[in-house]
Structures are given as structure tokens and as C-alpha cells.
PDB file of C-alpha atoms in Angstrom:
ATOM      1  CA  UNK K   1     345.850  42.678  74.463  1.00 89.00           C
ATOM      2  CA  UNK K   2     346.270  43.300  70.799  1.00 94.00           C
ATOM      3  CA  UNK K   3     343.890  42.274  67.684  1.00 97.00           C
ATOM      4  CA  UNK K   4     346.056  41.361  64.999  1.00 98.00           C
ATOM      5  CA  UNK K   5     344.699  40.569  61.486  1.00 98.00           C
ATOM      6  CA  UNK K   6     346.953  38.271  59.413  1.00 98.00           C
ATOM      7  CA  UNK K   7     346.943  38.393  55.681  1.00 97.00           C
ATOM      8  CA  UNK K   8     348.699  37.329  52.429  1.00 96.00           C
ATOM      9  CA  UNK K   9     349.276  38.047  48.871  1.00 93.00           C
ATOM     10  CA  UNK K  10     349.052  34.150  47.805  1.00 85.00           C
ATOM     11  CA  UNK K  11     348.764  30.466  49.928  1.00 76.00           C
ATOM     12  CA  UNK K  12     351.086  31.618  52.681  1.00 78.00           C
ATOM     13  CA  UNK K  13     350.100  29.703  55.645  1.00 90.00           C
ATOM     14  CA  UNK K  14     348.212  32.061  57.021  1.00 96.00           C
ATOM     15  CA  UNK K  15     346.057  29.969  58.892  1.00 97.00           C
ATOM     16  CA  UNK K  16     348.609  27.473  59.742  1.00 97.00           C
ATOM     17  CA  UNK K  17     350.600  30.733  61.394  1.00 97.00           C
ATOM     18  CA  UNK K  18     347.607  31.788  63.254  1.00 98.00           C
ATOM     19  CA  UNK K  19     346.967  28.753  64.641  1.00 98.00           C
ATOM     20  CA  UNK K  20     349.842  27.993  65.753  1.00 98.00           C
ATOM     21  CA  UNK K  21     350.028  32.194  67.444  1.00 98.00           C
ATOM     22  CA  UNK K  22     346.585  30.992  69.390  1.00 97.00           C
ATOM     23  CA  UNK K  23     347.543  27.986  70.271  1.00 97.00           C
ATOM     24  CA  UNK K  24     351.152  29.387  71.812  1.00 96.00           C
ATOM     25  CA  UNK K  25     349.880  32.209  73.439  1.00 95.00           C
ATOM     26  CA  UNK K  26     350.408  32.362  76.960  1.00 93.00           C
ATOM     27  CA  UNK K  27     347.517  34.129  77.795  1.00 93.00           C
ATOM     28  CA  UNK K  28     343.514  33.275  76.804  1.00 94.00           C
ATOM     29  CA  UNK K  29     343.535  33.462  72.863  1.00 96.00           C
ATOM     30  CA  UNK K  30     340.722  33.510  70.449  1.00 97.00           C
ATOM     31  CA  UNK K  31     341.370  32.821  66.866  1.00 98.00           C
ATOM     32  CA  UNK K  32     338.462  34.460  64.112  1.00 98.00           C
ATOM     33  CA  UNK K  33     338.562  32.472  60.833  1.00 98.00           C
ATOM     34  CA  UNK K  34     337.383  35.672  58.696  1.00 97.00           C
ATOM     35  CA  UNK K  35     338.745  34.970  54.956  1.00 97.00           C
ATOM     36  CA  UNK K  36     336.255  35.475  52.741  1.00 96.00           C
ATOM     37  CA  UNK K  37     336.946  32.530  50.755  1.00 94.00           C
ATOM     38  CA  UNK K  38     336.302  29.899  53.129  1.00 94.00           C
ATOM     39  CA  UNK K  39     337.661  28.458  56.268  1.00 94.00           C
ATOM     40  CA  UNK K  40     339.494  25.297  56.521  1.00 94.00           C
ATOM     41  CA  UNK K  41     339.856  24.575  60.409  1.00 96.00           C
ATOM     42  CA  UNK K  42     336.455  22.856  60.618  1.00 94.00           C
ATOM     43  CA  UNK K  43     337.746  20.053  57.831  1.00 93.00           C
ATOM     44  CA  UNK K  44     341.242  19.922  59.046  1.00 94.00           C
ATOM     45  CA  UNK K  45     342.642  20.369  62.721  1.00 95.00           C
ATOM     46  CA  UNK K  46     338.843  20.283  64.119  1.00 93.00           C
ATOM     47  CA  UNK K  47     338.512  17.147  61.799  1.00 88.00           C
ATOM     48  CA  UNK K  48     334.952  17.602  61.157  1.00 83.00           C
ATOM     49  CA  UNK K  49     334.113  17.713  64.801  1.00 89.00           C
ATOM     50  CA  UNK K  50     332.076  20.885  64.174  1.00 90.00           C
ATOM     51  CA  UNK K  51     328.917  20.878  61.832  1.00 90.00           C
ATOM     52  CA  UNK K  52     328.162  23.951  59.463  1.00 88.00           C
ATOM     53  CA  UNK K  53     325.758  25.009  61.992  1.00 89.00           C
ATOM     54  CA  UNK K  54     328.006  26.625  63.777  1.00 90.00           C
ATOM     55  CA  UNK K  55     330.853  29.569  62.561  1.00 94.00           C
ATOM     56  CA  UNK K  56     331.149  32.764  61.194  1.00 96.00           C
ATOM     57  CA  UNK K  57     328.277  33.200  58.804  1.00 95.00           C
ATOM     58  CA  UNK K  58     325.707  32.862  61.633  1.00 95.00           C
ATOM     59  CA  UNK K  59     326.716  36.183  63.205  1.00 96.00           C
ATOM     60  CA  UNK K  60     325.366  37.849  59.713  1.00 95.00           C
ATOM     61  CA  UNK K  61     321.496  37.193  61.082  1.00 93.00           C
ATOM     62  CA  UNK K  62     322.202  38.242  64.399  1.00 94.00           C
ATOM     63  CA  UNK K  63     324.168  41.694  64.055  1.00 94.00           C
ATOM     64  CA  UNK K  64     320.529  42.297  62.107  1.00 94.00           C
ATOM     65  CA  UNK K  65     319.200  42.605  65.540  1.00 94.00           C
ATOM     66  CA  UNK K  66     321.104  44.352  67.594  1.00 91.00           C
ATOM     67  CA  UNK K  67     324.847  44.613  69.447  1.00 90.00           C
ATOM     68  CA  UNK K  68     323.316  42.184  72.431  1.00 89.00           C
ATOM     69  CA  UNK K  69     322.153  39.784  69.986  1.00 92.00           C
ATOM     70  CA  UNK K  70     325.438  39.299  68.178  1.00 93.00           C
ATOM     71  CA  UNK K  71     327.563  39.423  70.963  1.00 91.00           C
ATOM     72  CA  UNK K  72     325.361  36.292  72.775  1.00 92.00           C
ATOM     73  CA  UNK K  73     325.308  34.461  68.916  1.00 94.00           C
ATOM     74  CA  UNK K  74     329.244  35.064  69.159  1.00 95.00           C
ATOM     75  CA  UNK K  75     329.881  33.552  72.613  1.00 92.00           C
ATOM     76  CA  UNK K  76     327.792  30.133  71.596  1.00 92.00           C
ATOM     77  CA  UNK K  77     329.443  30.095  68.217  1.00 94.00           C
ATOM     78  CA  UNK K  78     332.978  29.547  69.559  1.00 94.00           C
ATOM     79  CA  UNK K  79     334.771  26.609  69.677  1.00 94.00           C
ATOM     80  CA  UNK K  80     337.337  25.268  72.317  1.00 93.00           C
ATOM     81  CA  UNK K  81     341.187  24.244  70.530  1.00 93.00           C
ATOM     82  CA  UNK K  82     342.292  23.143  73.859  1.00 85.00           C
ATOM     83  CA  UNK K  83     339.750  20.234  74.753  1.00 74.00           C
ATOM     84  CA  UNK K  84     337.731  21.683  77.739  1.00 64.00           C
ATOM     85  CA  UNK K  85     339.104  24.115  79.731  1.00 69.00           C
ATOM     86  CA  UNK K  86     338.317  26.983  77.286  1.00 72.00           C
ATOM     87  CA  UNK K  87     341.046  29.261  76.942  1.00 90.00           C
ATOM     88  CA  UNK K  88     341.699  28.906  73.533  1.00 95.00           C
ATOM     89  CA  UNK K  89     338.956  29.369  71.217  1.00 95.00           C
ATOM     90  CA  UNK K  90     338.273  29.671  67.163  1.00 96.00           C
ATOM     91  CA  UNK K  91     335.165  30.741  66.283  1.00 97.00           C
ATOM     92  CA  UNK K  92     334.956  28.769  62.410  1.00 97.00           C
ATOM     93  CA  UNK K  93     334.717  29.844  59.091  1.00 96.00           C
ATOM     94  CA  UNK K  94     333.013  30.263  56.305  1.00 96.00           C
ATOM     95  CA  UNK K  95     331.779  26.676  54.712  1.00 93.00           C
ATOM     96  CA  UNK K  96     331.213  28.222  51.492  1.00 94.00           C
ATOM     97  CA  UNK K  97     332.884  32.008  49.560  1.00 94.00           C
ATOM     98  CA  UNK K  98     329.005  32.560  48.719  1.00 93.00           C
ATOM     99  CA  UNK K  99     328.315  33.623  51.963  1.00 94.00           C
ATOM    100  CA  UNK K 100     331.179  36.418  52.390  1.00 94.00           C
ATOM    101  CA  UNK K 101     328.343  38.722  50.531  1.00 93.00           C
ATOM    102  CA  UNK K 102     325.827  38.385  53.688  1.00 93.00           C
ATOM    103  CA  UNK K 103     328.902  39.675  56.628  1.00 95.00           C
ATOM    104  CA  UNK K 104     329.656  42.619  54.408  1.00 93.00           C
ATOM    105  CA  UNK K 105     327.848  45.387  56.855  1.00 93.00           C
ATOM    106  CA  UNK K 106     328.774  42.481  59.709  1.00 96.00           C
ATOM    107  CA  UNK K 107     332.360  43.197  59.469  1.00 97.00           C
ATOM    108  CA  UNK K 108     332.084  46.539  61.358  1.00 96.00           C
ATOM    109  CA  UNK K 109     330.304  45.670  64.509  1.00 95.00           C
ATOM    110  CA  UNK K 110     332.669  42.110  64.281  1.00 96.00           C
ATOM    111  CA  UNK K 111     335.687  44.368  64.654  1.00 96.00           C
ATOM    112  CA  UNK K 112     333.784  45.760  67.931  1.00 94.00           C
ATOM    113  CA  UNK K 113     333.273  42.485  69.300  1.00 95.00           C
ATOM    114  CA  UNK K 114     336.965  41.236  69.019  1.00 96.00           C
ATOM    115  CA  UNK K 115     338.009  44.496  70.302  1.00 94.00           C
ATOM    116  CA  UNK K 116     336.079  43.774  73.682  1.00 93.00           C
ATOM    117  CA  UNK K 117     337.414  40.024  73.688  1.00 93.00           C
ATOM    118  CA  UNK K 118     341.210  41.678  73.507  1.00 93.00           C
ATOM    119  CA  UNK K 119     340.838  44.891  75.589  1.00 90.00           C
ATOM    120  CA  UNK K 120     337.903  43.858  78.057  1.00 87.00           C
ATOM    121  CA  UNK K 121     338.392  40.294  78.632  1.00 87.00           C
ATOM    122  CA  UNK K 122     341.933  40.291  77.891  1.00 90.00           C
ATOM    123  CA  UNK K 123     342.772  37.845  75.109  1.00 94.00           C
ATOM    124  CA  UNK K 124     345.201  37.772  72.238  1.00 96.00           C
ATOM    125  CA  UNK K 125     343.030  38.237  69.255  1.00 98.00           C
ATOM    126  CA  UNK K 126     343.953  36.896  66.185  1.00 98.00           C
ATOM    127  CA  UNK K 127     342.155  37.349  62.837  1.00 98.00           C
ATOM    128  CA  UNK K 128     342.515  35.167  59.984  1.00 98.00           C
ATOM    129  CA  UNK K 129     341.822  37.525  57.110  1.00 97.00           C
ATOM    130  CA  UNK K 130     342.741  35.395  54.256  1.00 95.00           C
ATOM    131  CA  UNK K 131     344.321  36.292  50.822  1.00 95.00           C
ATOM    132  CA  UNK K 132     343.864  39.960  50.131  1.00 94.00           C
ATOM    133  CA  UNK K 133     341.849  41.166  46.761  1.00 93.00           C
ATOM    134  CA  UNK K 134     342.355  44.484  45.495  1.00 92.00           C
ATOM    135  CA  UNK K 135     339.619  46.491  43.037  1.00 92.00           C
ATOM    136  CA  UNK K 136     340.617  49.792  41.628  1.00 89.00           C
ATOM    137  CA  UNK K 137     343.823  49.939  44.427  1.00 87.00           C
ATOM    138  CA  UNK K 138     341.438  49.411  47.352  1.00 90.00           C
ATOM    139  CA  UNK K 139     340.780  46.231  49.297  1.00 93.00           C
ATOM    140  CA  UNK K 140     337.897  44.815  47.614  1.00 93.00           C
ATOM    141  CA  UNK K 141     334.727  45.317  49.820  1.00 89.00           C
ATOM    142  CA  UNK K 142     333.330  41.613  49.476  1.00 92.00           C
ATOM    143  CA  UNK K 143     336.345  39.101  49.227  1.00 94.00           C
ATOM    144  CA  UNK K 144     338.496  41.344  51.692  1.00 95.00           C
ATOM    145  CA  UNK K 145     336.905  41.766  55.733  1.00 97.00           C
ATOM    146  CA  UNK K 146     338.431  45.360  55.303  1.00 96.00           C
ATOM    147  CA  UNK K 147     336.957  46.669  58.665  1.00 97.00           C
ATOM    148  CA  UNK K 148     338.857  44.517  60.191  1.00 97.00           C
ATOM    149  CA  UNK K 149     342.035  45.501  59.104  1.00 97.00           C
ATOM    150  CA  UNK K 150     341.344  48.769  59.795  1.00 96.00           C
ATOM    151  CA  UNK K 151     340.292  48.457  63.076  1.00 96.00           C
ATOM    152  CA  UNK K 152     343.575  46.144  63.759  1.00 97.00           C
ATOM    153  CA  UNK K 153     346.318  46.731  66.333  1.00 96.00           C
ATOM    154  CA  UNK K 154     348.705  45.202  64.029  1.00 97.00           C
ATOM    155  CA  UNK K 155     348.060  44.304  60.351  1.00 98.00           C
ATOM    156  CA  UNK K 156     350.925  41.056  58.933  1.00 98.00           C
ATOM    157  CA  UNK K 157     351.529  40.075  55.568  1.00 98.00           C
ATOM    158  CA  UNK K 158     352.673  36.891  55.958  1.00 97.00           C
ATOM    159  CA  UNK K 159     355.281  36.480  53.163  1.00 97.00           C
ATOM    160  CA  UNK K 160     357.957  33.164  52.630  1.00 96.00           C
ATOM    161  CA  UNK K 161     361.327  33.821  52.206  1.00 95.00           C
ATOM    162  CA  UNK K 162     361.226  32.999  48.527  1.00 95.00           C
ATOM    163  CA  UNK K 163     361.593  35.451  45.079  1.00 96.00           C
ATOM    164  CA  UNK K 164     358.203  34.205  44.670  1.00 95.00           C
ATOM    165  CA  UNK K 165     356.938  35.130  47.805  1.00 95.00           C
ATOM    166  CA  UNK K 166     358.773  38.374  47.517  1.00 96.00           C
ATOM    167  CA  UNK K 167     357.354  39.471  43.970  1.00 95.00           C
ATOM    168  CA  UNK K 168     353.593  38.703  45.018  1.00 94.00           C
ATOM    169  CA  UNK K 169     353.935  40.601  48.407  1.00 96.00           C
ATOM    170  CA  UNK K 170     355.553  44.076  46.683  1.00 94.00           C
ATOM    171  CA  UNK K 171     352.653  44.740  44.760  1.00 93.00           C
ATOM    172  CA  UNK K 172     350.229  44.667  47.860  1.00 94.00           C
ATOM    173  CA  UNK K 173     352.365  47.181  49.914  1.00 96.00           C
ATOM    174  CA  UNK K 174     351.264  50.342  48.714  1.00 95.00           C
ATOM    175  CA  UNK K 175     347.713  49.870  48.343  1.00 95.00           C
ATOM    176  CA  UNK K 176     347.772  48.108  51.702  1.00 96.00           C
ATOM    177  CA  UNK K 177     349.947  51.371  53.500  1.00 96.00           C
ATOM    178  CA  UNK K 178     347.208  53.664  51.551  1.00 96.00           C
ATOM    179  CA  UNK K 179     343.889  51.698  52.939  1.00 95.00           C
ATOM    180  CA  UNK K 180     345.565  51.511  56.413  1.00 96.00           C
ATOM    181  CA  UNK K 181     346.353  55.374  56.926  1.00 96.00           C
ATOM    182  CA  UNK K 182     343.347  56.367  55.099  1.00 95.00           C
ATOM    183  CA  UNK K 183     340.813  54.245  56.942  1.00 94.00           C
ATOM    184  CA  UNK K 184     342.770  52.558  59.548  1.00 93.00           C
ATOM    185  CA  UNK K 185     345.044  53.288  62.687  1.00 90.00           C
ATOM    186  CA  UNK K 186     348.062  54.238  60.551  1.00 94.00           C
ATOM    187  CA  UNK K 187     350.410  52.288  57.986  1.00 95.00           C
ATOM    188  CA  UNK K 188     352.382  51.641  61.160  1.00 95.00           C
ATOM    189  CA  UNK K 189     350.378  48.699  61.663  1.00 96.00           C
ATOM    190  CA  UNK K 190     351.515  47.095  58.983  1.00 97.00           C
ATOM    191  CA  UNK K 191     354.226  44.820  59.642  1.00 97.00           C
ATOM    192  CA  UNK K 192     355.448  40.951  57.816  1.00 98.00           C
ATOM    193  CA  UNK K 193     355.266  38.212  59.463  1.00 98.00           C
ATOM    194  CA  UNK K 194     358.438  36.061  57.508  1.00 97.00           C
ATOM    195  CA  UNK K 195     357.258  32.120  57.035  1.00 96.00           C
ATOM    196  CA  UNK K 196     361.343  31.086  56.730  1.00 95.00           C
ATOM    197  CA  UNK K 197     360.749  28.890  53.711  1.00 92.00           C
ATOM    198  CA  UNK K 198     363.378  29.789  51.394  1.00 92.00           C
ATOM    199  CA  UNK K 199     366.501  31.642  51.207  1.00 95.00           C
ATOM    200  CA  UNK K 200     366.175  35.250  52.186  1.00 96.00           C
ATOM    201  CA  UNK K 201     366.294  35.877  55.835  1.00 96.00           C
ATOM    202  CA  UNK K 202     364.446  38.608  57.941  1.00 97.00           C
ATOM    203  CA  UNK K 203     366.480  41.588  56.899  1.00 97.00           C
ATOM    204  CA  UNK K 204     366.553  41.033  53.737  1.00 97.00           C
ATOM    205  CA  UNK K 205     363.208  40.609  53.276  1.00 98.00           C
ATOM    206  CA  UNK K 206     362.244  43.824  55.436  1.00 98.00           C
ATOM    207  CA  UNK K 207     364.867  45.659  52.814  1.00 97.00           C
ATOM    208  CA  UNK K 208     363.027  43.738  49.526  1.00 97.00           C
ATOM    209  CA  UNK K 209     358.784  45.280  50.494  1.00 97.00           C
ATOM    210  CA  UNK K 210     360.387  48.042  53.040  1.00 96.00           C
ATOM    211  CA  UNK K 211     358.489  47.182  55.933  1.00 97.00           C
ATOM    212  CA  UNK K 212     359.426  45.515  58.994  1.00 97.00           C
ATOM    213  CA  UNK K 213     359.952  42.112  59.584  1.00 98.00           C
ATOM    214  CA  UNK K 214     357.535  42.091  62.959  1.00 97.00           C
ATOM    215  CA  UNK K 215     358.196  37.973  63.402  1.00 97.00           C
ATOM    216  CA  UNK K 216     359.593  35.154  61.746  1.00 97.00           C
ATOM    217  CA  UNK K 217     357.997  31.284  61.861  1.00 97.00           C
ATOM    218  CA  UNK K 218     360.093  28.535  60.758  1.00 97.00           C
ATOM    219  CA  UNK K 219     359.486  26.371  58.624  1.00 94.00           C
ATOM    220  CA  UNK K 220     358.701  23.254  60.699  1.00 95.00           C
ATOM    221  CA  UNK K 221     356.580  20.464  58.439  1.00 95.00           C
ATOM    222  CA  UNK K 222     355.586  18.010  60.975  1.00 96.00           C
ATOM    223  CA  UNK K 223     353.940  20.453  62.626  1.00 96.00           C
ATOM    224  CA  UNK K 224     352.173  22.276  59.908  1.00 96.00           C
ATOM    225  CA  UNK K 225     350.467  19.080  59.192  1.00 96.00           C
ATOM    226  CA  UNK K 226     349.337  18.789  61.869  1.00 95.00           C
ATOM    227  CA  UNK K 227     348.014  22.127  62.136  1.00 96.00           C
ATOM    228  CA  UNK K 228     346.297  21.912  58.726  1.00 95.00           C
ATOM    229  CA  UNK K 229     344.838  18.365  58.915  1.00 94.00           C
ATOM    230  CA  UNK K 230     344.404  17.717  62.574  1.00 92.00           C
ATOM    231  CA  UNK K 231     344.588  13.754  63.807  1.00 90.00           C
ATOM    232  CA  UNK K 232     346.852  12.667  66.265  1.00 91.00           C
ATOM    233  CA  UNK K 233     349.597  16.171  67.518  1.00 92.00           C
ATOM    234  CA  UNK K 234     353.281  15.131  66.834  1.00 93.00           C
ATOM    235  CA  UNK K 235     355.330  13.807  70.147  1.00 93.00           C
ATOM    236  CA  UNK K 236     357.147  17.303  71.889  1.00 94.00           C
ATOM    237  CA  UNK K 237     353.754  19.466  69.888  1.00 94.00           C
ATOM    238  CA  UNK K 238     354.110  22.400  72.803  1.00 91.00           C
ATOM    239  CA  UNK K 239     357.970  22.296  72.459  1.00 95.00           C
ATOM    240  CA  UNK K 240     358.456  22.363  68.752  1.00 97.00           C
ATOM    241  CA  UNK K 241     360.010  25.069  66.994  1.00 97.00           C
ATOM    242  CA  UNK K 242     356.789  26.704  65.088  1.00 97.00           C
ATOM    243  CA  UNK K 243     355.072  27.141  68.649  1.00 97.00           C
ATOM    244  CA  UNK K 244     358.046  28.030  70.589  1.00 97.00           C
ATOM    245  CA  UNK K 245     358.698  30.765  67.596  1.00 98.00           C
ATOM    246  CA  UNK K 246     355.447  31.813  67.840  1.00 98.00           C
ATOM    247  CA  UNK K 247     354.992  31.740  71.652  1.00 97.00           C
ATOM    248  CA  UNK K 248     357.981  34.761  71.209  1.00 97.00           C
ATOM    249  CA  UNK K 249     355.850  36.258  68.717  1.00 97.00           C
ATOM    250  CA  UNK K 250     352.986  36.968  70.590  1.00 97.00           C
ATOM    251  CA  UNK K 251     354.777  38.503  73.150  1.00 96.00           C
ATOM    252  CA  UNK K 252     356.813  41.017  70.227  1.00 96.00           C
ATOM    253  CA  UNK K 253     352.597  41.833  69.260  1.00 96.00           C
ATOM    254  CA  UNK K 254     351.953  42.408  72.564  1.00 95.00           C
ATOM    255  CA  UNK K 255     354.479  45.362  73.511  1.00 94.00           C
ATOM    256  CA  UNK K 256     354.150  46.486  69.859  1.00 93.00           C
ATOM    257  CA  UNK K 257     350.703  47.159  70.109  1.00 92.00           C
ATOM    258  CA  UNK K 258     350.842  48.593  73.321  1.00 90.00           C
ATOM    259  CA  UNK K 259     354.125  50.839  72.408  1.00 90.00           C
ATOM    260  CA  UNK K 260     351.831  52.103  69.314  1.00 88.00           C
ATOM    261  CA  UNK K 261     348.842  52.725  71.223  1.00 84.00           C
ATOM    262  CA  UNK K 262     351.343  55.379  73.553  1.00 83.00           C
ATOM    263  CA  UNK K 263     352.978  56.958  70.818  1.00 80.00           C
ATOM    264  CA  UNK K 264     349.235  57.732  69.393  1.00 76.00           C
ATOM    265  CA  UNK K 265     348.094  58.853  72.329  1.00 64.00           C
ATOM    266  CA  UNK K 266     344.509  57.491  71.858  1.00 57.00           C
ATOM    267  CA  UNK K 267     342.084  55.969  73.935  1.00 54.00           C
ATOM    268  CA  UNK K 268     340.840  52.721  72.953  1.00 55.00           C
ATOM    269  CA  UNK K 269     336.924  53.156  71.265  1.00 56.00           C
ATOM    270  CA  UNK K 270     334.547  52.498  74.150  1.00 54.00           C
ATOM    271  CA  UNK K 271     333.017  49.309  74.274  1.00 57.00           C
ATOM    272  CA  UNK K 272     329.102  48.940  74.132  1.00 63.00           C
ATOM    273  CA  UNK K 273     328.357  48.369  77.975  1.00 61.00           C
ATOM    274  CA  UNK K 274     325.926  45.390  77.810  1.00 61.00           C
ATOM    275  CA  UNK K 275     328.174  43.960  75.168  1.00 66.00           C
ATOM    276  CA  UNK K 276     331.666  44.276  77.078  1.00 63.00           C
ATOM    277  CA  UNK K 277     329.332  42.692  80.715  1.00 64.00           C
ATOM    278  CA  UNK K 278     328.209  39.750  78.242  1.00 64.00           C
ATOM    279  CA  UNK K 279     331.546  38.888  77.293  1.00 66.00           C
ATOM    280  CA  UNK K 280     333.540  39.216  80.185  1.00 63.00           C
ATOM    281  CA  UNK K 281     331.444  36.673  81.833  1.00 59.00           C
ATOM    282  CA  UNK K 282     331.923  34.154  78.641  1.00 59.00           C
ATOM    283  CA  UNK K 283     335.540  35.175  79.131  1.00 53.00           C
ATOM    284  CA  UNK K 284     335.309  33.941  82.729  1.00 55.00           C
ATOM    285  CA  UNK K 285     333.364  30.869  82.803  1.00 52.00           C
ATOM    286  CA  UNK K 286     336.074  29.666  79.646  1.00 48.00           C
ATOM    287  CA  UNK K 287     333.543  29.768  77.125  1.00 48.00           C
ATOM    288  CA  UNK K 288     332.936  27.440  74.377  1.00 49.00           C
ATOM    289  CA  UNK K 289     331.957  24.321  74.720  1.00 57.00           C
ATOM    290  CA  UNK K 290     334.013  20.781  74.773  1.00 46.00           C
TER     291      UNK K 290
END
């Protein structure tokens, strides 16, 4: 299964669009809240539920140790999103930007550890990277999770249908194309993911930045709101049009990444051994906690 990091130029629903791609998924799905800014799941779909004991920043003291030791500080840091049978997790954000400093030589062996959770224990991995910062024409190496976009499957800018949208998504392009076959898989993992607010439609936003349109989400309010604030899911949740959309989306990431990975003709990097035996058992027993 594929890791694919999710980005944006501005506020473009990112994490509303990768919640709503973990919570579709057919398959077990694990969602990483990673932008560098802050996360916003714990305060709004998890309503508070989870305390800033547990999340992303806590990984930071354990990758200190060793592989083993993150790896068993990831499994007890993630979080169920489907009550508690465990098959789709988040593992939280940041509760404050000042701590994106600490997971800057985190990042790297992160990357490893979602890379086992997609190709070892088979789950769609999906990597809430934030709003992308650029210094000097490079992702910047604090306020960006960089590794992690180079280490990505697939790499979407999510982008609305909007001139606005459009003019703050061209200027990332390049630099983005340039990091990605410099230190990453290839530029071909860079794809848009279309939020269909506004008036241009999928081609001719693919023509506008010159990339491909990889998905599109609708623009679907109701359940957005949900998404971002939590409470009570809207009647028909499973059947509305953002997770049907985006139930067809993970299946386009899916043969994507796999059709790249042939054309490439690489192996996938070989797991740590202990690490990919720790994690396929917290794959199996549903992990979490509920």
C-alpha cells in the first residue's frame, strides 16, 4: 500500500481531505498528523477526547533511543477514528509549532516507520504534511517534514479550483519538482489533488500548474464540518459525496503507486526486522486503543 504525503500552498483542506481518504479507505488506514504548525484533529473531530500526552511530538524522545523504542512509542501513541475495532488510526499532532524544532532528525526514521505500516502491515498511509515553507527554493528544514515527502509514494498539492488557489499553487511547483527529483523518488510523485471549490475543473487546472490532476474531492460542507469539528456525523456520513469521492481516490493512489514502483524498477528499502515484527503484530491485534 502506498504512503502518500498531502500538502498545500495556503488553508486548503488538507486535513479535512485526509481525513476523509482514511476514513474511506477500504482497507486498514493510518492517518500521521505531521504539519509542523500544529495539528487540529485532537480539538476538532477527536473533540478533545485525547490529552497532549499523547501525539506526534512524543516520538522525538524515543527515536533518541533506538528504532525498537520508537516503533513501540508509535504503536501506543495511535489513536482509533473508528470507535474500537482499530482499523483506522491517526496518530495526533503537534499541540504547539514550538515543538516542530525537536522531530527535525525524527522525520527520517518516521518516514521508516510509515513505510513498514504501508508495505509490511498493509495500510493506506496518509501523511498530513501541512502548508509547505520554502527558504532559499528548498523546503524549509524546520516548518516543512521534508523527509517525508521524499520518502513518499505519491506527493499532492491539494489546490481549489479557484484563481486564488491557482496563483498560490504555481509558485510551489518548481521548487517542489526540484526537491522531489533531487532528494526524493522522482517529480513523478507529484500529483494535485483538486478540492472542486470554484470554477475551474480538473483539466483545466492540470493545464494552469502542469501537473496532473491525480483526484478530485467535492466540495461537500456538511461533511467538512463535520470532519473539522467532530460532534454528532451527518445522517448518510459513509454515503456522502466527499467519502464516496475519496473512497475512488484511494483506490487511483493505490495502482498509481504500485504502477510507479514497476516502471522504477526498485525494491522497496528493507524494513528494520525487529521494527517490521513489532508492527505487524500492532497491525494485527487492531491497535490503538478505544
Amino acid at each position: 500500500m502506498p504512503v502518500t504525503c498531502i500538502v498545500s500552498a495556503k488553508s486548503c483542506g488538507v486535513t479535512t481531505a485526509a481525513l476523509a481518504l482514511t476514513l474511506a479507505s477500504t482497507r486498514s488506514s493510518l492517518l500521521a498528523e505531521c504539519d509542523p504548525a500544529g495539528g487540529t484533529i485532537r480539538a476538532g473531530l477527536l473533540h478533545g477526547q485525547v490529552s497532549a500526552g499523547y501525539g506526534l511530538y512524543h516520538l522525538a524522545a524515543a527515536d533518541r533511543v533506538g528504532p525498537v523504542e520508537l516503533a513501540n512509542a508509535f504503536a501506543s501513541h495511535l489513536w482509533p477514528l473508528d470507535g474500537t475495532t482499530g482499523h483506522r488510526k491517526v496518530l495526533p499532532g503537534l499541540t504547539d509549532p514550538a515543538q516542530a524544532a525537536a522531530l527535525s532528525r525524527t522525520w527520517p526514521a518516521l518516514a521508516d516507520v510509515l513505510h513498514v505500516m504501508a508495505e509490511s502491515a498493509g495500510h493506506d498511509v496518509f501523511v498530513d504534511a501541512g502548508r509547505l515553507a520554502l527558504e532559499s527554493g528548498h523546503l524549509h528544514p524546520t516548518l516543512t517534514p521534508a523527509p517525508l515527502l521524499h520518502r513518499a509514494d505519491l506527493v499532492l498539492l491539494a489546490v481549489r479550483g479557484t484563481e486564488q488557489g491557482l496563483t498560490l499553487a504555481r509558485h510551489l511547483m518548481r521548487p517542489l519538482r526540484a526537491e522531489l527529483d533531487e532528494h526524493g523518488s522522482g517529480s513523478d510523485a507529484l500529483g494535485l489533488l483538486l478540492i472542486e471549490d470554484g470554477p475551474f475543473r480538473s483539466h483545466q487546472v492540470a493545464e494552469a500548474l502542469e501537473a496532473p490532476v491525480l483526484a478530485s474531492l467535492p466540495w461537500d460542507p456538511e461533511t467538512a464540518a463535520y470532519l473539522t469539528t467532530g460532534g454528532k456525523p451527518p445522517r448518510g456520513f459513509a454515503r456522502s459525496p466527499l467519502l464516496r469521492y475519496a473512497r475512488t481516490a484511494t483506490e487511483q493512489f493505490e495502482a498509481l503507486a504500485s504502477r510507479r514502483h514497476i516502471q522504477q524498477h526498485y525494491p522497496s528499502a528493507p524494513a528494520h526486522p525487529q521494527l517490521a515484527g513489532l508492527l505487524d503484530r500492532l497491525a494485527q491485534r487492531g491497535g490503538g486503543r478505544g
